[in-house]
């Protein structure tokens, strides 16, 4: 069994990966790694260039007899997510990542490993260097800042690339081809508030908590509860049974997370407290039964609270509660041809109450641009009914799965030829660089694949050494097969 990276195969790929581990490359600090890529290219006599944001492109001419083939681009991102365990002493701006082999897997000691996307980069560098491979004209595209904002892909200039098919090397399951992703866009909604002095000084805090949350794209099809929606539902049902006044509603923390907690501050006269308490309990009991399987930890509390004594007017309160109940959340549509893939969804992500305005953030995703627009249209319509204003931020484009892609067909055949079994074809309900590159370079045929890795973006990140070898075998077969 291997005890150090240089004992692993393919040697050339692991040599470059070992070097990458010694070069700091957290998101936003990709320059040193870009320099390394350009120095490798220069040492091989290959032309390289860098654009204004720091994306790097290297070209390698076709091998003899393949000059007329369609150009292929191998693409990965230079940056890594830098996370460490709290007890680990490590300075990501200068300390090398320490790799550790445990059985069939490669880990880092107490930090992220950066196999995402370091293995993809190392494979591209190995293809650059390896003189035994057969291929058409190749380009190697290394983008900056994928992890925090897809900035590099977003800022690529027209004309930076010449190839017409792109192999993205940033996937996490060997034997799987990714052929689509979701686009996304956030909308901020502002509902003006009217306030009056509370009729009662008796204040309460209604808190919904214990929910699982999760990623607003990848986990949205799990049917988990959204704390804001559940709280709004409880308020809506209770306001017909008891008299209380809403002072504020707060919930959620990130645009890409399903809200796990939400809180309403209420004023309720002593004579109404029993009615209100019973109404909340009744509403929550139903929620608990409904969500028993997916949200076993769901809970709420109702406790006396200190607070301000200006509540919403009754009209405004009814509008606010109706607004939250009407705004969409969750899966809007599943993909008609790819089983299990969410096509369109929206996350009612964050709500905040100010003195004179209530603010809502909705984060919408779809692999189909028109469906994304239509879902935002629903949100705008709800705003129109409630008298709220919608501020629509520009989003990022999706990558609509093309089951008829020539690249996909060819790579499926090559996979069967190489390994004697079919590759799995999937799409993801989250943003990928391919969505943006595809929009900037219309007609680009794209696919994404990579070795098997687990827990990327955390100190538990690890990559399967055997799958790296298979990834390499397939990548080299692909550049040969695509040019023949
Ligand atoms: Zn990645």
GROMACS .gro file of C-alpha atoms and ligand atoms in nm:
model
  485
    1UNK     CA    1   0.000   0.000   0.000
    2UNK     CA    2   0.125   0.349  -0.087
    3UNK     CA    3   0.252   0.567   0.196
    4UNK     CA    4   0.331   0.881  -0.003
    5UNK     CA    5   0.180   1.051  -0.307
    6UNK     CA    6   0.476   0.972  -0.533
    7UNK     CA    7   0.399   0.601  -0.503
    8UNK     CA    8   0.051   0.652  -0.651
    9UNK     CA    9  -0.042   0.620  -1.019
   10UNK     CA   10  -0.045   0.790  -1.259
   11UNK     CA   11   0.290   0.929  -1.147
   12UNK     CA   12   0.277   1.244  -1.358
   13UNK     CA   13  -0.064   1.349  -1.225
   14UNK     CA   14   0.031   1.294  -0.859
   15UNK     CA   15   0.361   1.476  -0.911
   16UNK     CA   16   0.168   1.789  -1.012
   17UNK     CA   17  -0.087   1.740  -0.734
   18UNK     CA   18   0.193   1.716  -0.475
   19UNK     CA   19   0.334   2.043  -0.611
   20UNK     CA   20  -0.011   2.211  -0.602
   21UNK     CA   21  -0.037   2.123  -0.230
   22UNK     CA   22   0.270   2.338  -0.163
   23UNK     CA   23   0.129   2.648  -0.339
   24UNK     CA   24  -0.131   2.856  -0.148
   25UNK     CA   25  -0.448   2.890  -0.357
   26UNK     CA   26  -0.750   2.986  -0.148
   27UNK     CA   27  -1.026   3.165  -0.341
   28UNK     CA   28  -0.908   3.518  -0.419
   29UNK     CA   29  -0.539   3.420  -0.403
   30UNK     CA   30  -0.494   3.220  -0.723
   31UNK     CA   31  -0.198   3.414  -0.863
   32UNK     CA   32   0.083   3.182  -0.737
   33UNK     CA   33  -0.092   2.872  -0.874
   34UNK     CA   34  -0.161   3.049  -1.206
   35UNK     CA   35   0.213   3.133  -1.215
   36UNK     CA   36   0.296   2.765  -1.164
   37UNK     CA   37   0.068   2.659  -1.452
   38UNK     CA   38   0.229   2.919  -1.680
   39UNK     CA   39   0.579   2.810  -1.574
   40UNK     CA   40   0.500   2.445  -1.656
   41UNK     CA   41   0.363   2.554  -1.997
   42UNK     CA   42   0.673   2.767  -2.064
   43UNK     CA   43   0.907   2.481  -1.972
   44UNK     CA   44   0.725   2.264  -2.228
   45UNK     CA   45   0.736   2.536  -2.493
   46UNK     CA   46   0.355   2.574  -2.492
   47UNK     CA   47   0.195   2.919  -2.530
   48UNK     CA   48   0.011   3.045  -2.224
   49UNK     CA   49  -0.180   3.363  -2.141
   50UNK     CA   50  -0.364   3.521  -1.849
   51UNK     CA   51  -0.664   3.753  -1.865
   52UNK     CA   52  -0.743   4.056  -1.645
   53UNK     CA   53  -0.918   3.857  -1.369
   54UNK     CA   54  -0.644   3.593  -1.358
   55UNK     CA   55  -0.788   3.309  -1.568
   56UNK     CA   56  -0.507   3.118  -1.736
   57UNK     CA   57  -0.515   2.953  -2.079
   58UNK     CA   58  -0.251   2.721  -2.226
   59UNK     CA   59  -0.265   2.567  -2.574
   60UNK     CA   60  -0.109   2.244  -2.697
   61UNK     CA   61  -0.102   2.160  -3.065
   62UNK     CA   62  -0.252   1.838  -3.198
   63UNK     CA   63  -0.034   1.531  -3.235
   64UNK     CA   64   0.057   1.422  -3.588
   65UNK     CA   65  -0.242   1.335  -3.802
   66UNK     CA   66  -0.498   1.491  -3.563
   67UNK     CA   67  -0.451   1.854  -3.670
   68UNK     CA   68  -0.794   1.875  -3.833
   69UNK     CA   69  -0.989   1.755  -3.527
   70UNK     CA   70  -1.228   1.984  -3.338
   71UNK     CA   71  -1.046   2.162  -3.054
   72UNK     CA   72  -1.114   2.040  -2.702
   73UNK     CA   73  -1.080   2.244  -2.382
   74UNK     CA   74  -0.987   2.083  -2.051
   75UNK     CA   75  -1.112   2.308  -1.773
   76UNK     CA   76  -1.079   2.335  -1.398
   77UNK     CA   77  -1.073   2.605  -1.130
   78UNK     CA   78  -0.754   2.726  -0.962
   79UNK     CA   79  -0.902   2.808  -0.623
   80UNK     CA   80  -0.986   2.587  -0.328
   81UNK     CA   81  -1.208   2.625  -0.022
   82UNK     CA   82  -0.977   2.677   0.277
   83UNK     CA   83  -1.124   2.520   0.590
   84UNK     CA   84  -0.947   2.369   0.890
   85UNK     CA   85  -1.034   2.203   1.215
   86UNK     CA   86  -1.041   2.447   1.506
   87UNK     CA   87  -0.749   2.275   1.680
   88UNK     CA   88  -0.529   2.270   1.369
   89UNK     CA   89  -0.251   2.530   1.346
   90UNK     CA   90  -0.231   2.614   0.977
   91UNK     CA   91  -0.176   2.933   0.778
   92UNK     CA   92  -0.336   2.885   0.436
   93UNK     CA   93  -0.148   3.186   0.299
   94UNK     CA   94   0.188   3.009   0.332
   95UNK     CA   95   0.176   2.658   0.484
   96UNK     CA   96   0.168   2.359   0.250
   97UNK     CA   97  -0.128   2.121   0.275
   98UNK     CA   98  -0.013   1.795   0.434
   99UNK     CA   99  -0.153   1.496   0.251
  100UNK     CA  100  -0.206   1.167   0.428
  101UNK     CA  101  -0.290   0.831   0.268
  102UNK     CA  102  -0.537   0.617   0.461
  103UNK     CA  103  -0.606   0.290   0.281
  104UNK     CA  104  -0.743   0.372  -0.063
  105UNK     CA  105  -0.806   0.737   0.014
  106UNK     CA  106  -0.599   1.055   0.028
  107UNK     CA  107  -0.684   1.303   0.305
  108UNK     CA  108  -0.526   1.620   0.438
  109UNK     CA  109  -0.416   1.655   0.799
  110UNK     CA  110  -0.675   1.877   0.963
  111UNK     CA  111  -0.750   2.094   0.658
  112UNK     CA  112  -0.932   2.078   0.328
  113UNK     CA  113  -0.721   1.886   0.076
  114UNK     CA  114  -0.810   2.084  -0.233
  115UNK     CA  115  -0.863   1.770  -0.442
  116UNK     CA  116  -1.154   1.992  -0.551
  117UNK     CA  117  -1.024   2.100  -0.800
  118UNK     CA  118  -0.652   2.020  -0.755
  119UNK     CA  119  -0.685   1.671  -0.904
  120UNK     CA  120  -0.853   1.815  -1.215
  121UNK     CA  121  -0.573   2.072  -1.249
  122UNK     CA  122  -0.305   1.807  -1.195
  123UNK     CA  123  -0.465   1.592  -1.465
  124UNK     CA  124  -0.466   1.888  -1.707
  125UNK     CA  125  -0.098   1.961  -1.628
  126UNK     CA  126  -0.013   1.593  -1.680
  127UNK     CA  127  -0.188   1.597  -2.021
  128UNK     CA  128   0.017   1.907  -2.109
  129UNK     CA  129   0.341   1.735  -2.016
  130UNK     CA  130   0.278   1.379  -2.139
  131UNK     CA  131   0.432   1.333  -2.485
  132UNK     CA  132   0.294   0.980  -2.529
  133UNK     CA  133  -0.071   1.089  -2.563
  134UNK     CA  134  -0.261   1.119  -2.889
  135UNK     CA  135  -0.504   1.411  -2.927
  136UNK     CA  136  -0.642   1.695  -3.138
  137UNK     CA  137  -0.576   2.065  -3.067
  138UNK     CA  138  -0.607   2.116  -2.690
  139UNK     CA  139  -0.662   2.415  -2.469
  140UNK     CA  140  -0.633   2.416  -2.091
  141UNK     CA  141  -0.850   2.668  -1.911
  142UNK     CA  142  -0.788   2.740  -1.543
  143UNK     CA  143  -1.040   2.977  -1.389
  144UNK     CA  144  -1.020   3.184  -1.070
  145UNK     CA  145  -1.264   3.210  -0.781
  146UNK     CA  146  -1.512   2.938  -0.868
  147UNK     CA  147  -1.590   2.863  -0.506
  148UNK     CA  148  -1.707   3.199  -0.385
  149UNK     CA  149  -1.871   3.357  -0.687
  150UNK     CA  150  -1.792   3.184  -1.019
  151UNK     CA  151  -1.605   3.509  -1.086
  152UNK     CA  152  -1.347   3.371  -1.328
  153UNK     CA  153  -1.606   3.205  -1.552
  154UNK     CA  154  -1.822   3.518  -1.533
  155UNK     CA  155  -1.542   3.746  -1.650
  156UNK     CA  156  -1.394   3.538  -1.936
  157UNK     CA  157  -1.366   3.760  -2.242
  158UNK     CA  158  -1.518   3.662  -2.576
  159UNK     CA  159  -1.243   3.519  -2.794
  160UNK     CA  160  -1.036   3.388  -2.500
  161UNK     CA  161  -1.114   3.030  -2.610
  162UNK     CA  162  -1.111   2.872  -2.954
  163UNK     CA  163  -1.216   2.510  -2.883
  164UNK     CA  164  -1.577   2.405  -2.932
  165UNK     CA  165  -1.604   2.123  -2.681
  166UNK     CA  166  -1.527   2.152  -2.316
  167UNK     CA  167  -1.438   1.883  -2.065
  168UNK     CA  168  -1.491   2.027  -1.719
  169UNK     CA  169  -1.282   1.825  -1.470
  170UNK     CA  170  -1.466   1.939  -1.154
  171UNK     CA  171  -1.705   1.650  -1.079
  172UNK     CA  172  -1.700   1.427  -0.774
  173UNK     CA  173  -1.814   1.079  -0.877
  174UNK     CA  174  -1.603   0.865  -1.108
  175UNK     CA  175  -1.825   0.694  -1.365
  176UNK     CA  176  -2.072   0.984  -1.370
  177UNK     CA  177  -2.111   1.243  -1.644
  178UNK     CA  178  -2.270   1.573  -1.546
  179UNK     CA  179  -2.454   1.733  -1.838
  180UNK     CA  180  -2.652   2.015  -1.684
  181UNK     CA  181  -2.686   2.255  -1.395
  182UNK     CA  182  -2.925   2.515  -1.263
  183UNK     CA  183  -2.908   2.887  -1.316
  184UNK     CA  184  -3.008   3.107  -1.027
  185UNK     CA  185  -3.124   3.453  -0.936
  186UNK     CA  186  -3.211   3.631  -0.611
  187UNK     CA  187  -3.503   3.867  -0.563
  188UNK     CA  188  -3.536   4.114  -0.275
  189UNK     CA  189  -3.894   4.204  -0.187
  190UNK     CA  190  -3.985   4.511   0.015
  191UNK     CA  191  -4.322   4.540   0.186
  192UNK     CA  192  -4.393   4.882   0.344
  193UNK     CA  193  -4.515   4.858   0.704
  194UNK     CA  194  -4.767   5.068   0.897
  195UNK     CA  195  -4.730   5.068   1.272
  196UNK     CA  196  -4.930   5.181   1.574
  197UNK     CA  197  -4.879   5.165   1.948
  198UNK     CA  198  -4.947   4.812   2.077
  199UNK     CA  199  -5.279   4.762   2.253
  200UNK     CA  200  -5.102   4.540   2.506
  201UNK     CA  201  -4.762   4.551   2.677
  202UNK     CA  202  -4.768   4.171   2.703
  203UNK     CA  203  -4.502   4.056   2.455
  204UNK     CA  204  -4.424   3.703   2.337
  205UNK     CA  205  -4.167   3.537   2.120
  206UNK     CA  206  -4.288   3.256   1.893
  207UNK     CA  207  -3.985   3.053   1.781
  208UNK     CA  208  -3.988   2.771   1.523
  209UNK     CA  209  -3.665   2.568   1.535
  210UNK     CA  210  -3.507   2.223   1.515
  211UNK     CA  211  -3.541   2.197   1.137
  212UNK     CA  212  -3.274   2.035   0.919
  213UNK     CA  213  -3.219   2.315   0.669
  214UNK     CA  214  -2.968   2.218   0.399
  215UNK     CA  215  -2.853   2.348   0.062
  216UNK     CA  216  -3.127   2.535  -0.116
  217UNK     CA  217  -3.047   2.365  -0.447
  218UNK     CA  218  -2.918   2.016  -0.373
  219UNK     CA  219  -3.155   1.948  -0.080
  220UNK     CA  220  -3.467   2.131  -0.197
  221UNK     CA  221  -3.624   1.809  -0.329
  222UNK     CA  222  -3.612   1.648   0.018
  223UNK     CA  223  -3.936   1.814   0.124
  224UNK     CA  224  -3.783   1.962   0.439
  225UNK     CA  225  -3.966   2.228   0.633
  226UNK     CA  226  -3.889   2.598   0.585
  227UNK     CA  227  -3.904   2.762   0.928
  228UNK     CA  228  -4.033   3.091   0.782
  229UNK     CA  229  -4.317   2.920   0.595
  230UNK     CA  230  -4.413   2.712   0.899
  231UNK     CA  231  -4.412   3.019   1.123
  232UNK     CA  232  -4.628   3.210   0.872
  233UNK     CA  233  -4.869   2.919   0.862
  234UNK     CA  234  -4.900   2.915   1.241
  235UNK     CA  235  -4.956   3.292   1.249
  236UNK     CA  236  -5.218   3.268   0.972
  237UNK     CA  237  -5.415   2.994   1.143
  238UNK     CA  238  -5.392   3.151   1.488
  239UNK     CA  239  -5.496   3.502   1.385
  240UNK     CA  240  -5.849   3.381   1.311
  241UNK     CA  241  -5.876   3.226   1.659
  242UNK     CA  242  -5.708   3.486   1.882
  243UNK     CA  243  -5.634   3.858   1.887
  244UNK     CA  244  -5.263   3.933   1.886
  245UNK     CA  245  -5.042   4.191   1.722
  246UNK     CA  246  -4.729   4.119   1.515
  247UNK     CA  247  -4.427   4.335   1.595
  248UNK     CA  248  -4.162   4.156   1.389
  249UNK     CA  249  -4.085   3.839   1.192
  250UNK     CA  250  -3.725   3.725   1.137
  251UNK     CA  251  -3.583   3.407   0.988
  252UNK     CA  252  -3.318   3.244   0.768
  253UNK     CA  253  -2.953   3.342   0.735
  254UNK     CA  254  -2.815   3.264   0.386
  255UNK     CA  255  -2.960   3.286   0.036
  256UNK     CA  256  -2.847   2.930  -0.040
  257UNK     CA  257  -2.967   2.763   0.279
  258UNK     CA  258  -3.318   2.642   0.363
  259UNK     CA  259  -3.418   2.839   0.677
  260UNK     CA  260  -3.390   2.631   0.995
  261UNK     CA  261  -3.525   2.890   1.238
  262UNK     CA  262  -3.773   3.175   1.243
  263UNK     CA  263  -3.904   3.403   1.517
  264UNK     CA  264  -4.207   3.629   1.549
  265UNK     CA  265  -4.243   3.885   1.827
  266UNK     CA  266  -4.607   3.942   1.920
  267UNK     CA  267  -4.816   4.146   2.161
  268UNK     CA  268  -5.117   3.975   2.314
  269UNK     CA  269  -5.357   4.102   2.582
  270UNK     CA  270  -5.374   3.869   2.889
  271UNK     CA  271  -5.734   3.766   2.815
  272UNK     CA  272  -5.634   3.636   2.471
  273UNK     CA  273  -5.319   3.447   2.575
  274UNK     CA  274  -5.491   3.112   2.630
  275UNK     CA  275  -5.666   3.129   2.294
  276UNK     CA  276  -5.342   3.224   2.120
  277UNK     CA  277  -5.142   2.949   2.293
  278UNK     CA  278  -5.402   2.687   2.202
  279UNK     CA  279  -5.419   2.808   1.842
  280UNK     CA  280  -5.040   2.784   1.797
  281UNK     CA  281  -5.033   2.439   1.952
  282UNK     CA  282  -5.314   2.319   1.725
  283UNK     CA  283  -5.140   2.453   1.416
  284UNK     CA  284  -4.804   2.306   1.514
  285UNK     CA  285  -4.950   1.964   1.601
  286UNK     CA  286  -5.069   1.934   1.242
  287UNK     CA  287  -4.728   2.043   1.109
  288UNK     CA  288  -4.557   1.785   1.327
  289UNK     CA  289  -4.770   1.504   1.194
  290UNK     CA  290  -4.725   1.622   0.837
  291UNK     CA  291  -4.345   1.653   0.862
  292UNK     CA  292  -4.290   1.357   1.097
  293UNK     CA  293  -4.068   1.163   0.852
  294UNK     CA  294  -3.849   1.449   0.723
  295UNK     CA  295  -3.833   1.680   1.024
  296UNK     CA  296  -3.829   1.467   1.340
  297UNK     CA  297  -3.663   1.750   1.537
  298UNK     CA  298  -3.912   2.023   1.443
  299UNK     CA  299  -4.018   2.220   1.750
  300UNK     CA  300  -4.155   2.556   1.857
  301UNK     CA  301  -4.164   2.761   2.174
  302UNK     CA  302  -4.379   3.051   2.291
  303UNK     CA  303  -4.224   3.259   2.565
  304UNK     CA  304  -4.262   3.603   2.717
  305UNK     CA  305  -4.025   3.851   2.558
  306UNK     CA  306  -3.902   4.204   2.610
  307UNK     CA  307  -3.934   4.428   2.307
  308UNK     CA  308  -4.064   4.731   2.131
  309UNK     CA  309  -4.420   4.840   2.173
  310UNK     CA  310  -4.507   4.947   1.820
  311UNK     CA  311  -4.693   4.672   1.637
  312UNK     CA  312  -4.816   4.648   1.279
  313UNK     CA  313  -5.165   4.777   1.213
  314UNK     CA  314  -5.419   4.495   1.178
  315UNK     CA  315  -5.445   4.552   0.801
  316UNK     CA  316  -5.071   4.546   0.762
  317UNK     CA  317  -5.041   4.235   0.979
  318UNK     CA  318  -5.296   4.047   0.768
  319UNK     CA  319  -5.111   4.150   0.452
  320UNK     CA  320  -4.773   4.044   0.590
  321UNK     CA  321  -4.898   3.701   0.697
  322UNK     CA  322  -5.080   3.648   0.366
  323UNK     CA  323  -4.770   3.765   0.177
  324UNK     CA  324  -4.550   3.504   0.349
  325UNK     CA  325  -4.809   3.231   0.305
  326UNK     CA  326  -4.851   3.308  -0.066
  327UNK     CA  327  -4.483   3.335  -0.160
  328UNK     CA  328  -4.368   3.010  -0.321
  329UNK     CA  329  -4.106   2.784  -0.164
  330UNK     CA  330  -3.970   2.444  -0.266
  331UNK     CA  331  -3.968   2.240  -0.585
  332UNK     CA  332  -4.164   2.398  -0.870
  333UNK     CA  333  -4.090   2.133  -1.135
  334UNK     CA  334  -3.895   1.810  -1.177
  335UNK     CA  335  -3.707   1.743  -1.501
  336UNK     CA  336  -3.935   1.556  -1.742
  337UNK     CA  337  -3.659   1.327  -1.877
  338UNK     CA  338  -3.390   1.295  -1.608
  339UNK     CA  339  -3.531   1.102  -1.312
  340UNK     CA  340  -3.486   1.265  -0.973
  341UNK     CA  341  -3.350   1.595  -1.106
  342UNK     CA  342  -3.510   1.912  -0.977
  343UNK     CA  343  -3.556   2.143  -1.274
  344UNK     CA  344  -3.697   2.452  -1.105
  345UNK     CA  345  -3.717   2.553  -0.738
  346UNK     CA  346  -3.730   2.855  -0.517
  347UNK     CA  347  -3.610   2.914  -0.162
  348UNK     CA  348  -3.783   3.167   0.062
  349UNK     CA  349  -3.448   3.232   0.224
  350UNK     CA  350  -3.440   3.529   0.460
  351UNK     CA  351  -3.695   3.767   0.618
  352UNK     CA  352  -3.615   4.078   0.822
  353UNK     CA  353  -3.840   4.335   0.984
  354UNK     CA  354  -3.737   4.699   0.987
  355UNK     CA  355  -3.926   4.991   1.135
  356UNK     CA  356  -4.104   5.088   0.814
  357UNK     CA  357  -4.039   4.797   0.580
  358UNK     CA  358  -4.033   4.419   0.573
  359UNK     CA  359  -3.764   4.260   0.358
  360UNK     CA  360  -3.774   3.913   0.199
  361UNK     CA  361  -3.500   3.738   0.002
  362UNK     CA  362  -3.608   3.467  -0.244
  363UNK     CA  363  -3.349   3.258  -0.425
  364UNK     CA  364  -3.476   3.087  -0.740
  365UNK     CA  365  -3.303   2.820  -0.952
  366UNK     CA  366  -3.375   2.644  -1.280
  367UNK     CA  367  -3.183   2.472  -1.559
  368UNK     CA  368  -3.438   2.630  -1.798
  369UNK     CA  369  -3.406   3.009  -1.831
  370UNK     CA  370  -3.774   3.064  -1.916
  371UNK     CA  371  -3.887   2.859  -1.614
  372UNK     CA  372  -3.661   3.068  -1.389
  373UNK     CA  373  -3.817   3.382  -1.530
  374UNK     CA  374  -4.170   3.243  -1.489
  375UNK     CA  375  -4.108   3.155  -1.124
  376UNK     CA  376  -3.976   3.503  -1.058
  377UNK     CA  377  -4.295   3.620  -1.232
  378UNK     CA  378  -4.501   3.436  -0.969
  379UNK     CA  379  -4.303   3.610  -0.694
  380UNK     CA  380  -4.356   3.949  -0.861
  381UNK     CA  381  -4.730   3.877  -0.886
  382UNK     CA  382  -4.752   3.798  -0.516
  383UNK     CA  383  -4.571   4.127  -0.451
  384UNK     CA  384  -4.823   4.312  -0.669
  385UNK     CA  385  -5.114   4.164  -0.472
  386UNK     CA  386  -4.953   4.253  -0.139
  387UNK     CA  387  -4.839   4.601  -0.237
  388UNK     CA  388  -4.471   4.506  -0.212
  389UNK     CA  389  -4.193   4.605  -0.449
  390UNK     CA  390  -3.952   4.354  -0.603
  391UNK     CA  391  -3.586   4.427  -0.668
  392UNK     CA  392  -3.467   4.164  -0.917
  393UNK     CA  393  -3.095   4.100  -0.914
  394UNK     CA  394  -2.919   3.965  -1.221
  395UNK     CA  395  -2.864   3.595  -1.192
  396UNK     CA  396  -2.628   3.343  -1.345
  397UNK     CA  397  -2.729   3.118  -1.631
  398UNK     CA  398  -2.808   2.748  -1.612
  399UNK     CA  399  -2.686   2.470  -1.835
  400UNK     CA  400  -2.982   2.298  -1.992
  401UNK     CA  401  -2.915   1.924  -2.026
  402UNK     CA  402  -2.878   1.823  -2.392
  403UNK     CA  403  -2.946   1.453  -2.417
  404UNK     CA  404  -2.870   1.472  -2.792
  405UNK     CA  405  -2.519   1.616  -2.746
  406UNK     CA  406  -2.262   1.465  -2.986
  407UNK     CA  407  -1.995   1.493  -2.714
  408UNK     CA  408  -2.213   1.302  -2.468
  409UNK     CA  409  -2.282   1.027  -2.723
  410UNK     CA  410  -1.913   0.986  -2.806
  411UNK     CA  411  -1.798   0.984  -2.442
  412UNK     CA  412  -2.066   0.731  -2.346
  413UNK     CA  413  -1.935   0.499  -2.618
  414UNK     CA  414  -1.575   0.555  -2.508
  415UNK     CA  415  -1.662   0.484  -2.146
  416UNK     CA  416  -1.819   0.151  -2.235
  417UNK     CA  417  -1.521   0.069  -2.457
  418UNK     CA  418  -1.272   0.155  -2.182
  419UNK     CA  419  -1.441   0.002  -1.877
  420UNK     CA  420  -1.703  -0.239  -2.015
  421UNK     CA  421  -1.991  -0.061  -1.841
  422UNK     CA  422  -2.213   0.242  -1.886
  423UNK     CA  423  -2.139   0.578  -1.725
  424UNK     CA  424  -2.422   0.736  -1.530
  425UNK     CA  425  -2.557   1.061  -1.674
  426UNK     CA  426  -2.677   1.326  -1.426
  427UNK     CA  427  -2.743   1.696  -1.389
  428UNK     CA  428  -2.726   1.902  -1.070
  429UNK     CA  429  -2.965   2.155  -0.923
  430UNK     CA  430  -2.690   2.405  -0.837
  431UNK     CA  431  -2.462   2.645  -1.020
  432UNK     CA  432  -2.156   2.524  -1.216
  433UNK     CA  433  -1.904   2.710  -1.428
  434UNK     CA  434  -2.032   2.531  -1.738
  435UNK     CA  435  -2.359   2.724  -1.718
  436UNK     CA  436  -2.174   3.052  -1.753
  437UNK     CA  437  -1.919   2.933  -2.009
  438UNK     CA  438  -2.201   2.786  -2.221
  439UNK     CA  439  -2.381   3.119  -2.227
  440UNK     CA  440  -2.067   3.311  -2.325
  441UNK     CA  441  -1.965   3.065  -2.595
  442UNK     CA  442  -2.291   2.960  -2.763
  443UNK     CA  443  -2.280   2.615  -2.917
  444UNK     CA  444  -2.003   2.492  -2.685
  445UNK     CA  445  -2.065   2.119  -2.628
  446UNK     CA  446  -1.980   2.047  -2.263
  447UNK     CA  447  -1.956   1.766  -2.013
  448UNK     CA  448  -1.817   1.736  -1.662
  449UNK     CA  449  -1.648   1.435  -1.499
  450UNK     CA  450  -1.388   1.366  -1.233
  451UNK     CA  451  -1.258   1.119  -0.974
  452UNK     CA  452  -1.453   1.017  -0.663
  453UNK     CA  453  -1.418   1.251  -0.369
  454UNK     CA  454  -1.609   1.291  -0.046
  455UNK     CA  455  -1.684   1.587   0.181
  456UNK     CA  456  -1.523   1.859  -0.034
  457UNK     CA  457  -1.513   2.207   0.129
  458UNK     CA  458  -1.452   2.052   0.473
  459UNK     CA  459  -1.145   1.916   0.658
  460UNK     CA  460  -1.299   1.572   0.597
  461UNK     CA  461  -1.235   1.607   0.223
  462UNK     CA  462  -1.080   1.291   0.073
  463UNK     CA  463  -1.025   1.154  -0.274
  464UNK     CA  464  -1.018   0.790  -0.384
  465UNK     CA  465  -0.675   0.710  -0.531
  466UNK     CA  466  -0.801   0.427  -0.753
  467UNK     CA  467  -1.070   0.651  -0.901
  468UNK     CA  468  -0.802   0.908  -0.989
  469UNK     CA  469  -0.630   0.641  -1.197
  470UNK     CA  470  -0.959   0.555  -1.372
  471UNK     CA  471  -1.029   0.926  -1.426
  472UNK     CA  472  -0.689   0.959  -1.595
  473UNK     CA  473  -0.741   0.648  -1.808
  474UNK     CA  474  -1.073   0.785  -1.927
  475UNK     CA  475  -0.951   1.141  -1.981
  476UNK     CA  476  -0.666   1.023  -2.203
  477UNK     CA  477  -0.899   0.785  -2.391
  478UNK     CA  478  -1.144   1.075  -2.437
  479UNK     CA  479  -0.896   1.320  -2.592
  480UNK     CA  480  -0.777   1.044  -2.824
  481UNK     CA  481  -1.127   0.921  -2.915
  482UNK     CA  482  -1.271   1.270  -2.965
  483UNK     CA  483  -1.002   1.357  -3.222
  484UNK     CA  484  -1.004   1.034  -3.424
  485LIG    ZN1  485  -1.485   2.248  -0.754
   0.00000   0.00000   0.00000
